[in-house]
Tab-separated table of N, CA and C in Angstrom:
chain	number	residue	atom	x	y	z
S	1	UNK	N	30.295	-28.284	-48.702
S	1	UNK	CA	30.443	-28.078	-50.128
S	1	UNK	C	29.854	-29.269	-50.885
S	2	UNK	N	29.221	-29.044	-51.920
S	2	UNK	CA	28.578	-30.007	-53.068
S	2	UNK	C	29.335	-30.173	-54.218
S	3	UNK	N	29.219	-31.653	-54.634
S	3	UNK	CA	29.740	-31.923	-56.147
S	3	UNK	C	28.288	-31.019	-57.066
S	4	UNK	N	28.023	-30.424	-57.972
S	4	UNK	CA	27.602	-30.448	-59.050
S	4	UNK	C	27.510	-30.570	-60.806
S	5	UNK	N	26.392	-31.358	-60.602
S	5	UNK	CA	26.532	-31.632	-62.083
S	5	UNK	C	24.890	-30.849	-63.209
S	6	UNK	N	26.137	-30.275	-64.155
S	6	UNK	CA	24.861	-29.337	-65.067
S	6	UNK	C	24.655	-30.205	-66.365
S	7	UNK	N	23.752	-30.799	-67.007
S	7	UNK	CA	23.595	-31.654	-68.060
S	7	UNK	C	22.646	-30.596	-68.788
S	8	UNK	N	22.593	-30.590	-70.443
S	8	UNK	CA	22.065	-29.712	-71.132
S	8	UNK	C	21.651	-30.744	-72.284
S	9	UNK	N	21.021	-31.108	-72.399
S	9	UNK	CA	20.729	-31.482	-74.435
S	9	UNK	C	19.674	-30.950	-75.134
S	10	UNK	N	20.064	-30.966	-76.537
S	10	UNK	CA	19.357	-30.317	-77.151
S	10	UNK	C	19.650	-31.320	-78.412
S	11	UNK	N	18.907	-32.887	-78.152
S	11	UNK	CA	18.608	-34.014	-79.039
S	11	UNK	C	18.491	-33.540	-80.464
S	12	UNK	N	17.432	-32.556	-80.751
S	12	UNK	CA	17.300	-32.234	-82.218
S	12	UNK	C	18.669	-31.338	-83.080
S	13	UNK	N	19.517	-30.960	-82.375
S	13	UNK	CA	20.703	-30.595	-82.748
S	13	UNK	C	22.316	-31.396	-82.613
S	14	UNK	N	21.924	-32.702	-81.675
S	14	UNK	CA	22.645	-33.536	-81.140
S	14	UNK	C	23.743	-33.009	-80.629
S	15	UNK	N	23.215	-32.309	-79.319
S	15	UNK	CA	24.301	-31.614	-78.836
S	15	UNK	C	24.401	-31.943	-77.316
S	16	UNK	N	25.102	-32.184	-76.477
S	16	UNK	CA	24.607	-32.376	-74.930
S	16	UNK	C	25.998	-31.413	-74.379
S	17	UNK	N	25.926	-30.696	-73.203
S	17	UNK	CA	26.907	-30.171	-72.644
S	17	UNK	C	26.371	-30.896	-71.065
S	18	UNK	N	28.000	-31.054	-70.326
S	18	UNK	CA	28.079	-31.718	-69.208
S	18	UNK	C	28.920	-30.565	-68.219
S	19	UNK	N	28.599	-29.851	-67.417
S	19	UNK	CA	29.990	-29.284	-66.506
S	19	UNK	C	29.410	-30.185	-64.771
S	20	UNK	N	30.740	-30.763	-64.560
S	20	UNK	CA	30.463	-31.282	-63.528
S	20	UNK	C	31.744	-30.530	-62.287
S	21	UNK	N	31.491	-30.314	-61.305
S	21	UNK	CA	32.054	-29.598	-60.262
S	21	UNK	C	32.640	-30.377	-58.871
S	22	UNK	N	34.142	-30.980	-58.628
S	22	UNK	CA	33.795	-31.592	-57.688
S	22	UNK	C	35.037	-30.708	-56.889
S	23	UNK	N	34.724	-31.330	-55.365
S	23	UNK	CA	35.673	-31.044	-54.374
S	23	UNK	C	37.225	-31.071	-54.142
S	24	UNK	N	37.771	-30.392	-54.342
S	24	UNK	CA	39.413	-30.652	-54.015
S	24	UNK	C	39.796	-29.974	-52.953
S	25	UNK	N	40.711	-30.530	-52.338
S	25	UNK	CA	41.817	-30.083	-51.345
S	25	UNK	C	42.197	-28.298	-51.593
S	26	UNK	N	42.908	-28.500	-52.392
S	26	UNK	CA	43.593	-26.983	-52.639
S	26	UNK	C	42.703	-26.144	-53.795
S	27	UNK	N	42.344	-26.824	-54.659
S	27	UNK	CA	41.691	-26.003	-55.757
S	27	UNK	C	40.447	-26.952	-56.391
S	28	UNK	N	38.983	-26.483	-56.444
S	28	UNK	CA	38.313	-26.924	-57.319
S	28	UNK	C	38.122	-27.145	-58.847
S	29	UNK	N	37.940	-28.543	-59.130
S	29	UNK	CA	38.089	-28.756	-60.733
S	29	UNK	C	37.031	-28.415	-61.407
S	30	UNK	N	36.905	-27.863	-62.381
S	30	UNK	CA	35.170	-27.856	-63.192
S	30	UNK	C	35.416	-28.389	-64.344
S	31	UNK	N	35.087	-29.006	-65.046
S	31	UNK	CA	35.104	-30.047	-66.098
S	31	UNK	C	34.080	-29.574	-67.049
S	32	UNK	N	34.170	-29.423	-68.111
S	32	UNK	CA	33.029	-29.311	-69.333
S	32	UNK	C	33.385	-30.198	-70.405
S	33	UNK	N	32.314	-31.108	-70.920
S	33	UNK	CA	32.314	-32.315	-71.712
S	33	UNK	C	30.937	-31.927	-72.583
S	34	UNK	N	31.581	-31.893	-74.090
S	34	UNK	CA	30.518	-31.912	-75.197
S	34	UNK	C	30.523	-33.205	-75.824
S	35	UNK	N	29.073	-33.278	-75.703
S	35	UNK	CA	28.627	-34.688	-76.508
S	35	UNK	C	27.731	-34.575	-77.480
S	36	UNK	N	27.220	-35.863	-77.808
S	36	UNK	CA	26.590	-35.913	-79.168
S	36	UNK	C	26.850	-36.028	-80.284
S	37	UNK	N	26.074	-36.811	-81.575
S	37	UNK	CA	27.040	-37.420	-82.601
S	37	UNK	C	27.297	-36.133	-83.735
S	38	UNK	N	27.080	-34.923	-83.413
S	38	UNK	CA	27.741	-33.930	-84.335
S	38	UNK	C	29.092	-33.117	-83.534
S	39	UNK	N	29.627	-34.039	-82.285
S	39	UNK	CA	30.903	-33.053	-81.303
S	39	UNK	C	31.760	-34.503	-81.108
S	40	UNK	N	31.734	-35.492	-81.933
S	40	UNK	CA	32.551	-36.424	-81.440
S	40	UNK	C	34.310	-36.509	-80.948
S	41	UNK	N	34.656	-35.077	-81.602
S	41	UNK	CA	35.725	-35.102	-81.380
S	41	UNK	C	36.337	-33.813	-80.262
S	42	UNK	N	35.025	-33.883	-79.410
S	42	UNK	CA	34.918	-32.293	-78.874
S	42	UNK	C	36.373	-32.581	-77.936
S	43	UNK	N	37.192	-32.253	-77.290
S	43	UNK	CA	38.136	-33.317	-75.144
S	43	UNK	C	37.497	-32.085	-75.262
S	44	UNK	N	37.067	-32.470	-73.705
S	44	UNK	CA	36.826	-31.815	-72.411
S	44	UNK	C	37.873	-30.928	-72.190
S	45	UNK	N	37.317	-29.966	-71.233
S	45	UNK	CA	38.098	-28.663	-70.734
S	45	UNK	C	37.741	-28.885	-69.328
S	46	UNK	N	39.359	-28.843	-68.737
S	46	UNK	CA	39.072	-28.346	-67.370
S	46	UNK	C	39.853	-27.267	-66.656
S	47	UNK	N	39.027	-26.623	-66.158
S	47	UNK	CA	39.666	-25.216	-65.197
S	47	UNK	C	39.295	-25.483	-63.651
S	48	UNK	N	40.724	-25.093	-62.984
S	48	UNK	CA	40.436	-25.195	-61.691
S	48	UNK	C	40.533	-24.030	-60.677
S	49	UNK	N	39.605	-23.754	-60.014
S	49	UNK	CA	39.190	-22.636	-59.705
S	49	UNK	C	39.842	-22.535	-57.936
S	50	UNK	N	40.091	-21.914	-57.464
S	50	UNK	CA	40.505	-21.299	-55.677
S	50	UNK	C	39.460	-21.505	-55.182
S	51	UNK	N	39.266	-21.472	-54.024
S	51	UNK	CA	38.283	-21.541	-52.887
S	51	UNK	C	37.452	-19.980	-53.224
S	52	UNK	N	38.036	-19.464	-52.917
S	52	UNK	CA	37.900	-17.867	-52.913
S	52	UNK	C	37.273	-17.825	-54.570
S	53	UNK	N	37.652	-18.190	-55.687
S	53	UNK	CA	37.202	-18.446	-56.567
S	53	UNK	C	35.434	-19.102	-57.032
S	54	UNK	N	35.794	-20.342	-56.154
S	54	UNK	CA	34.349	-21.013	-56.465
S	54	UNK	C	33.176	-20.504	-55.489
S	55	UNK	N	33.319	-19.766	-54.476
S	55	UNK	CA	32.725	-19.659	-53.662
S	55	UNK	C	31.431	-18.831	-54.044
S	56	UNK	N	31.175	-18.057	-55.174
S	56	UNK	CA	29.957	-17.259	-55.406
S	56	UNK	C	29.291	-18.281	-56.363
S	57	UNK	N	30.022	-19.070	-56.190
S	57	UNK	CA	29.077	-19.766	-57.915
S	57	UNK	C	28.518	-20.634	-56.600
S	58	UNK	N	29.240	-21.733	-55.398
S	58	UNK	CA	28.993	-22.401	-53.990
S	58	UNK	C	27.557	-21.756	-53.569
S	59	UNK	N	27.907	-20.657	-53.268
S	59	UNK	CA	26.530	-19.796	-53.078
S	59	UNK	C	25.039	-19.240	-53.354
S	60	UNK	N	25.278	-19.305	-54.746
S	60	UNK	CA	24.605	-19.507	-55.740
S	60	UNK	C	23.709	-20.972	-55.638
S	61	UNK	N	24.368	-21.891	-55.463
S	61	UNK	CA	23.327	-22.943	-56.252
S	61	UNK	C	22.527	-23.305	-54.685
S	62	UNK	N	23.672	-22.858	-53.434
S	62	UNK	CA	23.349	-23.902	-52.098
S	62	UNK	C	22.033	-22.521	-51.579
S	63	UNK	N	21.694	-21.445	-52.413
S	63	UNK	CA	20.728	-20.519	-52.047
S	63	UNK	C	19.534	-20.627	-52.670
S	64	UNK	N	19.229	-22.206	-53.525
S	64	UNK	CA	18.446	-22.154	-54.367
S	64	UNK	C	17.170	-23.389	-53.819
S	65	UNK	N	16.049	-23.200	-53.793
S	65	UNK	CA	14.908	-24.513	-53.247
S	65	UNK	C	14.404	-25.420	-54.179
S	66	UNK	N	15.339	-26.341	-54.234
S	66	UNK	CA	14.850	-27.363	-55.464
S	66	UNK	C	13.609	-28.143	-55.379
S	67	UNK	N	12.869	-27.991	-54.191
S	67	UNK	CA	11.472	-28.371	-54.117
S	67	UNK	C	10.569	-27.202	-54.993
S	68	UNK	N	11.214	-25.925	-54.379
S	68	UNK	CA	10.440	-24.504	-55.091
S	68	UNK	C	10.483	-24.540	-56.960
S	69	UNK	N	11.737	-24.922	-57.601
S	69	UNK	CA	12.086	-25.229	-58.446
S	69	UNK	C	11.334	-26.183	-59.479
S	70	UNK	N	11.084	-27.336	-58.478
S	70	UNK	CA	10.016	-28.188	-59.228
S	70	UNK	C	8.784	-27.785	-59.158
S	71	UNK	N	8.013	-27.474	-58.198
S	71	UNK	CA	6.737	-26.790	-58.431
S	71	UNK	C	6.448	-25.949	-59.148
S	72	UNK	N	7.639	-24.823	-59.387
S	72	UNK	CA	7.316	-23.909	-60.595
S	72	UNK	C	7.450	-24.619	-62.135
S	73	UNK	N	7.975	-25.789	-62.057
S	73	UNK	CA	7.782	-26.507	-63.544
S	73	UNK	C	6.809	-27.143	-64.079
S	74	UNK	N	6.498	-26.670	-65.225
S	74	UNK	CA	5.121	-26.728	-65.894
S	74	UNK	C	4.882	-28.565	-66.216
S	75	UNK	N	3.891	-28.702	-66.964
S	75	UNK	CA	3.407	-30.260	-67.133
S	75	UNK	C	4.070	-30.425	-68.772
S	76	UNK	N	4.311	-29.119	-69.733
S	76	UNK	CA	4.772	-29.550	-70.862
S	76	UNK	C	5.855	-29.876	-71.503
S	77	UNK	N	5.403	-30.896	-72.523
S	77	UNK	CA	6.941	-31.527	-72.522
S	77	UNK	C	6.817	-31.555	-74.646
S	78	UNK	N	7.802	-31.303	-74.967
S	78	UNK	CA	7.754	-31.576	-76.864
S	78	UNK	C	8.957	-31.865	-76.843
S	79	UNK	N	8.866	-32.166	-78.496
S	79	UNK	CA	9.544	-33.153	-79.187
S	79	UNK	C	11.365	-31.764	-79.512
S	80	UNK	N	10.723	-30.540	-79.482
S	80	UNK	CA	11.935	-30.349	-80.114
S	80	UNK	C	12.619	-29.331	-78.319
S	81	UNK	N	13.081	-28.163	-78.440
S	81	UNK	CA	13.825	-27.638	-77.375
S	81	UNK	C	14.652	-28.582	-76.804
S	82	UNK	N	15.144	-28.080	-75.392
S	82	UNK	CA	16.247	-28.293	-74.593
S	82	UNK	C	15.765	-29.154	-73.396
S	83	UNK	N	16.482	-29.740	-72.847
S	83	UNK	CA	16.423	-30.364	-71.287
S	83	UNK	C	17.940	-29.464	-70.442
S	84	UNK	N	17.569	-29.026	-69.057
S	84	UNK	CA	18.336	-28.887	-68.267
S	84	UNK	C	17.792	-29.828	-67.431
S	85	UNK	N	19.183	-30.556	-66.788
S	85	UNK	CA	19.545	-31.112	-65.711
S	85	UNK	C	20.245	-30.770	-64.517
S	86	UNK	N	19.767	-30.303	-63.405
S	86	UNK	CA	20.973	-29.905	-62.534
S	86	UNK	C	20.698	-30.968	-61.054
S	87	UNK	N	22.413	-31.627	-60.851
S	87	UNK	CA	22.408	-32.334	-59.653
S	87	UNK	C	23.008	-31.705	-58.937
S	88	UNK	N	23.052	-31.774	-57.569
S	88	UNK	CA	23.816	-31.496	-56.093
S	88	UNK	C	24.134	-32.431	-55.653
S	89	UNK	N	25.356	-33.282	-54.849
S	89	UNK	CA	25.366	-34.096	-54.474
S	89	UNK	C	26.608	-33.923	-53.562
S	90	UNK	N	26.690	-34.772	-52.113
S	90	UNK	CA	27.213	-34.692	-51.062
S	90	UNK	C	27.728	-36.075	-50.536
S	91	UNK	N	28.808	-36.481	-51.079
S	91	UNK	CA	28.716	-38.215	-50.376
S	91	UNK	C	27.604	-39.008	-50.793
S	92	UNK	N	27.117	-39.515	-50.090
S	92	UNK	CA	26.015	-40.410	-50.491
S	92	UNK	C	24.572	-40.139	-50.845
S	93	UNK	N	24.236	-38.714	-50.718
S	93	UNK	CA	23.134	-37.723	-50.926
S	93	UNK	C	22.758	-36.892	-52.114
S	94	UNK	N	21.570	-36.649	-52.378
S	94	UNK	CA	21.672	-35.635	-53.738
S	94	UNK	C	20.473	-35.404	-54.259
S	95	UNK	N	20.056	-34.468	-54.713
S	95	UNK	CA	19.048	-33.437	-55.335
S	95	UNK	C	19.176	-33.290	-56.725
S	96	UNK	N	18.480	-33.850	-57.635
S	96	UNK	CA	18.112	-33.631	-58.850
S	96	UNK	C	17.281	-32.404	-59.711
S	97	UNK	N	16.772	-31.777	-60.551
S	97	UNK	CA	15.530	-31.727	-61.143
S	97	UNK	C	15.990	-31.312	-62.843
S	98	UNK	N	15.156	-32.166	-63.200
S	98	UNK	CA	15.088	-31.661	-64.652
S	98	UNK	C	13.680	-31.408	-64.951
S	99	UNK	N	14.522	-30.227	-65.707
S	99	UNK	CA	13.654	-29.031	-66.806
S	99	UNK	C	13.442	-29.187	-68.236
S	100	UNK	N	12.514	-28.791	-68.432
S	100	UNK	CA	11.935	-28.493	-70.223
S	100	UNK	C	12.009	-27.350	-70.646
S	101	UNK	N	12.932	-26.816	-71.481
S	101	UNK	CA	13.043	-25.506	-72.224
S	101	UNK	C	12.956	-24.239	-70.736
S	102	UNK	N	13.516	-24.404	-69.614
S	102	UNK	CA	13.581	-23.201	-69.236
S	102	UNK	C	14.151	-21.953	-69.267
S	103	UNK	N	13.391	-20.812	-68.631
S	103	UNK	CA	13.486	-19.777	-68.782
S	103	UNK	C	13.351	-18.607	-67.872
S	104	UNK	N	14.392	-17.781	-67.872
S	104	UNK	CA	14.379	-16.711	-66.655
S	104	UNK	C	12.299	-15.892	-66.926
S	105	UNK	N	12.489	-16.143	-65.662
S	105	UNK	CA	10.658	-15.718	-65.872
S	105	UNK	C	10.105	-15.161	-64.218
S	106	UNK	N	10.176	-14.017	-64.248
S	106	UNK	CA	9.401	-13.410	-62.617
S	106	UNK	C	8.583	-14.104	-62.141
S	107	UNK	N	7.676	-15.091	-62.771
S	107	UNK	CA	6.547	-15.696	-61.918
S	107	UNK	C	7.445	-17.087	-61.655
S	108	UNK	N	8.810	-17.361	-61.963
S	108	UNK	CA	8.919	-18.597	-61.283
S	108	UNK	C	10.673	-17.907	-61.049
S	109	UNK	N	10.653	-17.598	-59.609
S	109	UNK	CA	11.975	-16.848	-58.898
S	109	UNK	C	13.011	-18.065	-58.699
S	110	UNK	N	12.836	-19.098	-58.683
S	110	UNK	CA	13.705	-20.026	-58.094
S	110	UNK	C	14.245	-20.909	-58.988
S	111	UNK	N	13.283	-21.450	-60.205
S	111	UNK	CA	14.137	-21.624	-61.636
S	111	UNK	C	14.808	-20.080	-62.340
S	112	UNK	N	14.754	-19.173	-62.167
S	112	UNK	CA	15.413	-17.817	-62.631
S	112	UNK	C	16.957	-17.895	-61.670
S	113	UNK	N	16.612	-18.467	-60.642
S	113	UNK	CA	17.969	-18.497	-59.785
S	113	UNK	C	18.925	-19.731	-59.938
S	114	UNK	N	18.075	-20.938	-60.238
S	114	UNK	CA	18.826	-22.003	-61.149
S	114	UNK	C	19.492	-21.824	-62.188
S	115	UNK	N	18.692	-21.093	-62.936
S	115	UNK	CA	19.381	-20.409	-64.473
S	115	UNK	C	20.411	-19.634	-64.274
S	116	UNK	N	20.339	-18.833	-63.271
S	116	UNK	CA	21.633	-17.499	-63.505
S	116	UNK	C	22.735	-18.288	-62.298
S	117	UNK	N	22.844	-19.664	-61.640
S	117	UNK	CA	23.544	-20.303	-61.047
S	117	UNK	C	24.312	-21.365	-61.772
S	118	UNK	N	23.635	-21.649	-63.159
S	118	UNK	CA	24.360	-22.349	-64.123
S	118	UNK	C	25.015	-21.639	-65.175
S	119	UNK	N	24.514	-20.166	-65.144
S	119	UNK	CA	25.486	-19.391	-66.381
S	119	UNK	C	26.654	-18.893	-65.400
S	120	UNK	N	26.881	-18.872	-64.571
S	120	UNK	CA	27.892	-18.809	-63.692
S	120	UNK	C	29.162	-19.916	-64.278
S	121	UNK	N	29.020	-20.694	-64.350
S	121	UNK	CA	29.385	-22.396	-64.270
S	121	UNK	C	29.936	-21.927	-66.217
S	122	UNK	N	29.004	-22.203	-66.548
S	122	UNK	CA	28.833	-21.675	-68.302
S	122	UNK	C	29.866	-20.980	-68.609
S	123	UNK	N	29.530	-19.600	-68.458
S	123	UNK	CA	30.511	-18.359	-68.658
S	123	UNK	C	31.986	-19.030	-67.884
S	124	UNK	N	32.275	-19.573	-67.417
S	124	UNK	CA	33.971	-19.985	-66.747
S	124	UNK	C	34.474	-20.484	-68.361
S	125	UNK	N	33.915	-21.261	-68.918
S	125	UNK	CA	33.603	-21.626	-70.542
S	125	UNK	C	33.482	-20.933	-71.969
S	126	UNK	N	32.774	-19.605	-71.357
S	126	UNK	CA	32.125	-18.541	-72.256
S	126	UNK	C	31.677	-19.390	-73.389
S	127	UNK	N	30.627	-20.047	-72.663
S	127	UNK	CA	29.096	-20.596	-73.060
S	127	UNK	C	28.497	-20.289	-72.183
S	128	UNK	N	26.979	-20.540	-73.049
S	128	UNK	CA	25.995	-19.829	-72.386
S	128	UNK	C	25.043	-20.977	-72.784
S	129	UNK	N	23.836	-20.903	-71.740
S	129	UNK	CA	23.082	-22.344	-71.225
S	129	UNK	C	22.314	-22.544	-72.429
């Protein structure tokens, strides 16, 4: 099992969303943290989910090729849209990649599977990425 962490900003609206996912004994915690200087007074929410619970969202991200992921990401980068961030991490190990304004898109299958592995995460919230 992996800790994950989903980072979102969207600088020109000063908004950042954080859900970070870590390991427990009996029940997994998921944490969502809004930042940015227009949410200063956002606390965090946390829901803790069953084994049996976290296990499709588990599935989801550990079915995804974050090498495949980066290759399908383009060279452009602007001043206004979004950044996604998504980490994996295992003890002392871990897999990064950040994105520019992505988007569910048939010619790139493996950021489309990143995306619908973080609205998983999202929707526990009922937000959406």
């Amino acid at each position: 099992m992996y800790n994950i962490t989903i980072e979102t900003e969207a600088s020109y609206a000063g908004k950042s969303d954080t859900y970070t996912i870590e390991q427990g004994d009996k029940s997994i915690p998921v944490t969502h943290e809004v930042g940015g200087f227009m949410n200063k007074n956002v606390k965090p929410e946390t829901k803790k989910l069953f084994h049996t619970e976290y296990r499709p969202i588990a599935d989801a991200f550990e079915n995804i090729d974050f090498q495949k992921v980066f290759k399908e990401s383009g060279d452009l980068v602007g001043y206004d849209g979004w950044t996604l961030k998504v980490t994996l991490s295992k003890v002392m190990s871990g897999i990064s990649v950040s994105l520019w304004c992505p988007s569910e898109d048939p010619s790139k299958p493996e950021t489309t599977k990143l995306l619908q592995a973080c609205e998983k995460v999202c929707a526990l919230f009922d937000q959406e990425l």
